[in-house]
PDB file of C-alpha atoms in Angstrom:
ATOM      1  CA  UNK G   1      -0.644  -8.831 -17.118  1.00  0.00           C
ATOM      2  CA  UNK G   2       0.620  -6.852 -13.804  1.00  0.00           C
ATOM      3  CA  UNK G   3       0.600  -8.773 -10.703  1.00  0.00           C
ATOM      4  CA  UNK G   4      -1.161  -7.768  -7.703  1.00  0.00           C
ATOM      5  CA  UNK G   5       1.301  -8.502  -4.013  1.00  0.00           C
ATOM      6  CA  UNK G   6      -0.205  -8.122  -1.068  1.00  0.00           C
ATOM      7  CA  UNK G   7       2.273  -6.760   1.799  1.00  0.00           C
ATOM      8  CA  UNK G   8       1.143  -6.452   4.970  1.00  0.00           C
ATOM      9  CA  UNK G   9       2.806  -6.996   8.602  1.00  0.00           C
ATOM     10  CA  UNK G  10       1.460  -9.345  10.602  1.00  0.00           C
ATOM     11  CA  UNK G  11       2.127 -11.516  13.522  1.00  0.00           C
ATOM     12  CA  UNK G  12       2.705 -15.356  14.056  1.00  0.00           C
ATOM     13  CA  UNK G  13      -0.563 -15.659  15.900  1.00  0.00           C
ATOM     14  CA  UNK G  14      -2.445 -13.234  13.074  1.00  0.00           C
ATOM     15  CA  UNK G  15      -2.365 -10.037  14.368  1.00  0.00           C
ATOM     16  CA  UNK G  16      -2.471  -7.486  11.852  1.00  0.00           C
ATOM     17  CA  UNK G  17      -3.964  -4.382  13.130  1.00  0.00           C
ATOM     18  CA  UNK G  18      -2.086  -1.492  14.149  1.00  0.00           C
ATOM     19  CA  UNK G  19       1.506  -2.883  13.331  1.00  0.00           C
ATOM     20  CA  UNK G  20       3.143   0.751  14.579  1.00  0.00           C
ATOM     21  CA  UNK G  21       2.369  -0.118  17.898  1.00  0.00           C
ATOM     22  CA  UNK G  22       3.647  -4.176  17.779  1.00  0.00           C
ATOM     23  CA  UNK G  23       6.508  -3.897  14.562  1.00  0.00           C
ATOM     24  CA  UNK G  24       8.337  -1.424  15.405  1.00  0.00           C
ATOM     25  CA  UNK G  25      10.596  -2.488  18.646  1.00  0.00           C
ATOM     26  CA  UNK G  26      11.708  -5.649  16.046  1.00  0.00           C
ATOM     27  CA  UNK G  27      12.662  -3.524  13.005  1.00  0.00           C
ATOM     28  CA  UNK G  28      16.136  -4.242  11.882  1.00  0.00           C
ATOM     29  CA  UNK G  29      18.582  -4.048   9.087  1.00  0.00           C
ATOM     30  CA  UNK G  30      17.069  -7.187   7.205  1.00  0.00           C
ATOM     31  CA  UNK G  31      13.368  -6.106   7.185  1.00  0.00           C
ATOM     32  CA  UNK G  32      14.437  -2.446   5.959  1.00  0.00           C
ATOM     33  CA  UNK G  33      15.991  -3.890   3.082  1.00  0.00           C
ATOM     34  CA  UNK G  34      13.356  -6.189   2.500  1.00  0.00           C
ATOM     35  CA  UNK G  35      10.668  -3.174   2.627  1.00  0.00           C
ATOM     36  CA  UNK G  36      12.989  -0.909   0.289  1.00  0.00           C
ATOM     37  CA  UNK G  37      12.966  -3.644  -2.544  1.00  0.00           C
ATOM     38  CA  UNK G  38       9.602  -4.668  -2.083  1.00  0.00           C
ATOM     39  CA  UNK G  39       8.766  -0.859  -2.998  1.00  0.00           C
ATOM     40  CA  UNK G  40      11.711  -0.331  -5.761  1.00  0.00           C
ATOM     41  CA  UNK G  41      10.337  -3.713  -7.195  1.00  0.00           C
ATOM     42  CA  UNK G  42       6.664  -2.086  -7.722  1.00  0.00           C
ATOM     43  CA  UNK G  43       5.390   0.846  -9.604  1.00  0.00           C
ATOM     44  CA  UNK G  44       1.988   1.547  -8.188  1.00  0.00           C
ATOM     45  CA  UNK G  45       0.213   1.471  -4.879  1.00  0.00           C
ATOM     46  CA  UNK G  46      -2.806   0.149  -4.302  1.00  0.00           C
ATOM     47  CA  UNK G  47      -4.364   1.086  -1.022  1.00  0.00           C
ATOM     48  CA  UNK G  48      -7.616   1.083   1.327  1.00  0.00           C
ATOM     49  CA  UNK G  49      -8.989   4.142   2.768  1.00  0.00           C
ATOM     50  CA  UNK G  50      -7.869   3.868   6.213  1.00  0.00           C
ATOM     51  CA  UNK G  51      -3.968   2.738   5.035  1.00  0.00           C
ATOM     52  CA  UNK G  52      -4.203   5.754   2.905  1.00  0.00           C
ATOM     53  CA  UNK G  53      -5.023   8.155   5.298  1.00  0.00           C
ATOM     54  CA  UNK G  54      -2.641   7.426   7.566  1.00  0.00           C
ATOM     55  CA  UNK G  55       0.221   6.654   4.794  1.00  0.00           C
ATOM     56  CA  UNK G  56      -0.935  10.341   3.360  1.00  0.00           C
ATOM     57  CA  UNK G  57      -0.361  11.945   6.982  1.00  0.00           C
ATOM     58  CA  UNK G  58       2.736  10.780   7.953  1.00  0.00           C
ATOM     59  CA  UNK G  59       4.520  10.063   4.593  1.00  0.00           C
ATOM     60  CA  UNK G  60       4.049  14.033   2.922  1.00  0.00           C
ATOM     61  CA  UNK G  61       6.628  15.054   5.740  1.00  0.00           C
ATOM     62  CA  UNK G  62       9.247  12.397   5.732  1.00  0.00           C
ATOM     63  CA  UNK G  63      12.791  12.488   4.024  1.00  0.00           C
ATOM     64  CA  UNK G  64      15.481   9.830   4.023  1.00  0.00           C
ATOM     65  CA  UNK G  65      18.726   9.437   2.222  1.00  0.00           C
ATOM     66  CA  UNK G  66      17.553   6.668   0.552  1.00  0.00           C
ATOM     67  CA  UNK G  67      14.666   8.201  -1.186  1.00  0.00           C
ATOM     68  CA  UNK G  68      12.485   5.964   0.341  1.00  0.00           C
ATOM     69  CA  UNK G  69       9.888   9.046   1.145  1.00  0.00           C
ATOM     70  CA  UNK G  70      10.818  10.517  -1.933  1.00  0.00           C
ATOM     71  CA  UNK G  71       9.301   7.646  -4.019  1.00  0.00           C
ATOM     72  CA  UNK G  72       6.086   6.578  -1.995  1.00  0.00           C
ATOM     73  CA  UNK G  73       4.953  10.368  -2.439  1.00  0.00           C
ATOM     74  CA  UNK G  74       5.936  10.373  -6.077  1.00  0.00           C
ATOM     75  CA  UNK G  75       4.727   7.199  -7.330  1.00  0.00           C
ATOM     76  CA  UNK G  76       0.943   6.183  -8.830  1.00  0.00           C
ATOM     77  CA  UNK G  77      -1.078   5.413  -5.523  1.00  0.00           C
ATOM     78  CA  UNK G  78      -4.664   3.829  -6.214  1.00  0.00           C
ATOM     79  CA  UNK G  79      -6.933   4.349  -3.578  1.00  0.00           C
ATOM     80  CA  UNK G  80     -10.256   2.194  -3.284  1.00  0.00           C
ATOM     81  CA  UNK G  81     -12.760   3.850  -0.915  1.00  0.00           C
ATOM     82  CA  UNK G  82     -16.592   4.195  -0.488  1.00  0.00           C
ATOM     83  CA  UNK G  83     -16.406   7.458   1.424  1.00  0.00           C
ATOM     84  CA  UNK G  84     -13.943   9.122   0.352  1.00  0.00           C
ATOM     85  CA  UNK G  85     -14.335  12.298  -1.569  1.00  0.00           C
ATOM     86  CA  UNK G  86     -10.862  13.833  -2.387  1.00  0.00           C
ATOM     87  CA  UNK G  87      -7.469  12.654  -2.354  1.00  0.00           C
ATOM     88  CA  UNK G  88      -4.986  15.262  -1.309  1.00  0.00           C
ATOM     89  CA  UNK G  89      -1.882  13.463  -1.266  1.00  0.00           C
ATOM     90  CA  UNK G  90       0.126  13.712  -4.646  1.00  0.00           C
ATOM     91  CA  UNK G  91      -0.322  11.440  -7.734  1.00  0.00           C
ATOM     92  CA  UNK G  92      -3.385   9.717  -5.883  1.00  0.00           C
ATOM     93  CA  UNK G  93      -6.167   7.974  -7.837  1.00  0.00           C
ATOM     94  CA  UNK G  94      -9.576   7.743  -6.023  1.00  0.00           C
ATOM     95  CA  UNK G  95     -11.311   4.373  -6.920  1.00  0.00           C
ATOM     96  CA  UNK G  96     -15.008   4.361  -6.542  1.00  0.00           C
ATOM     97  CA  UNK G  97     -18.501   2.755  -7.742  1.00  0.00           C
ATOM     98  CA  UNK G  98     -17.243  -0.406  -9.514  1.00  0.00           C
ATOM     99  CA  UNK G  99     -14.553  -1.644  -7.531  1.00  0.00           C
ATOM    100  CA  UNK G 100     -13.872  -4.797  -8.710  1.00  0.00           C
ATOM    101  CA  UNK G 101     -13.955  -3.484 -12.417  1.00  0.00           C
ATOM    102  CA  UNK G 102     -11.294  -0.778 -11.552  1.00  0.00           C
ATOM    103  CA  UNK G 103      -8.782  -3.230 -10.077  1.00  0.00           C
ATOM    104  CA  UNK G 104      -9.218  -5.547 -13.058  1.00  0.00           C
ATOM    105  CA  UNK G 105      -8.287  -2.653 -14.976  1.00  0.00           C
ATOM    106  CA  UNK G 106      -5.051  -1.958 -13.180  1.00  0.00           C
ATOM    107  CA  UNK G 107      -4.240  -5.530 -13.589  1.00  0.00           C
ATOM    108  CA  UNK G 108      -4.403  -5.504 -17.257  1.00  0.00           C
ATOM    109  CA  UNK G 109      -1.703  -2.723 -17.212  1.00  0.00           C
ATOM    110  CA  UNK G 110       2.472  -3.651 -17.014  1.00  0.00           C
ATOM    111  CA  UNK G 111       4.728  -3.544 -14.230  1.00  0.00           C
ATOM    112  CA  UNK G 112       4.054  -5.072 -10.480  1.00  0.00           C
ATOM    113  CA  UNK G 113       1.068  -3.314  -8.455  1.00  0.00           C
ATOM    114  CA  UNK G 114       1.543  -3.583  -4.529  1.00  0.00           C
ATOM    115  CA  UNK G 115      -1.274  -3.997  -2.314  1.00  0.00           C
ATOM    116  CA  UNK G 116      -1.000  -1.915   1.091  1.00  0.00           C
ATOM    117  CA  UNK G 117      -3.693  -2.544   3.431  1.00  0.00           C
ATOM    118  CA  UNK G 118      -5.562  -3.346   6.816  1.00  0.00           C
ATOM    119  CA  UNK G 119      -7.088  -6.545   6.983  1.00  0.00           C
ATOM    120  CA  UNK G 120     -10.616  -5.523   6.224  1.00  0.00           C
ATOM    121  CA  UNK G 121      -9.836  -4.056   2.633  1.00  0.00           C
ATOM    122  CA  UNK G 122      -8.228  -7.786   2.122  1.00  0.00           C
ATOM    123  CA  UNK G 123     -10.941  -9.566   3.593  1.00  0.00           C
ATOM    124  CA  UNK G 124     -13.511  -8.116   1.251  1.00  0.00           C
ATOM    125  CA  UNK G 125     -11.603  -8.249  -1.945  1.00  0.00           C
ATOM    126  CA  UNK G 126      -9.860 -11.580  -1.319  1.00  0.00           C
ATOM    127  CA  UNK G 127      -9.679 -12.218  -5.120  1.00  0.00           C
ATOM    128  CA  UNK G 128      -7.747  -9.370  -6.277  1.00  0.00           C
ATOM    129  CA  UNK G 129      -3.941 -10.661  -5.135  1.00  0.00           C
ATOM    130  CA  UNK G 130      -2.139 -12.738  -7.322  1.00  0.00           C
ATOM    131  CA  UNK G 131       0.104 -13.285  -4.611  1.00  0.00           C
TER     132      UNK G 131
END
C-alpha cells in the first residue's frame, strides 16, 4: 500500500502560508538536498488547487541542471479541487466529486505519493497522510 507524506514548509511558531515570501532568505545547501530527495524518493504528486496553480505557473518555465524542473513537470500530479475545470499543466489528474474515495484509490497503488499543499487542503483531509 503507497504511503501518503505530507511536505510542507512551515515555521517554528506555525506559519505556513505563503512560504516564498518567509523561506526563501534561509534556503541553503542542506534544505536543497533535502527537497531534491524528498521528490526523487516519490513518484506522484498530490496537490490542492491553489498549490497547483501556482506550482503549474511557475514550474512549466523552469530548468535546472539537476532535472529538478524536468521531473516535477513530467511526473503523475493528482490534483483535488472543487472548482476546477481543466488542468493544463502536463500529466495532471483532476480529482473531483468523491474525494476521499479517489485518494483511497491512489493509496492502494505502489510507490510513495507526496502531498504538496497549503494548510487548508490539510486541514480538511487530515486523514489522508500516513505521515
Amino acid at each position: 500500500m503507497r504511503k501518503l507524506v505530507v511536505s510542507e514548509f512551515v515555521t517554528l511558531d506555525g506559519v505556513a502560508e505563503e512560504p516564498g515570501k518567509w523561506s526563501f532568505p534561509f534556503w541553503n545547501e542542506e534544505i536543497g538536498k533535502f527537497k531534491f530527495n524528498e521528490l526523487f524518493s516519490s513518484d506522484a504528486l498530490l496537490l490542492g488547487r491553489v498549490t497547483y496553480e501556482g506550482f503549474a505557473k511557475a514550474w512549466l518555465s523552469m530548468t535546472d541542471e539537476a532535472d529538478y524542473a524536468k521531473r516535477m513537470n513530467g511526473f503523475p500530479k493528482h490534483v483535488v479541487s472543487r472548482t476546477l475545470e481543466k488542468l493544463d499543466w502536463n500529466n495532471s489528474r483532476l480529482i473531483k466529486g468523491n474525494i476521499e474515495n479517489e485518494v483511497s484509490k491512489l493509496k492502494q497503488q505502489p510507490g510513495p505519493l507526496d502531498l504538496w499543499q497549503r494548510p487548508t487542503c490539510k486541514r480538511a483531509n487530515a486523514t489522508w497522510p500516513d505521515r
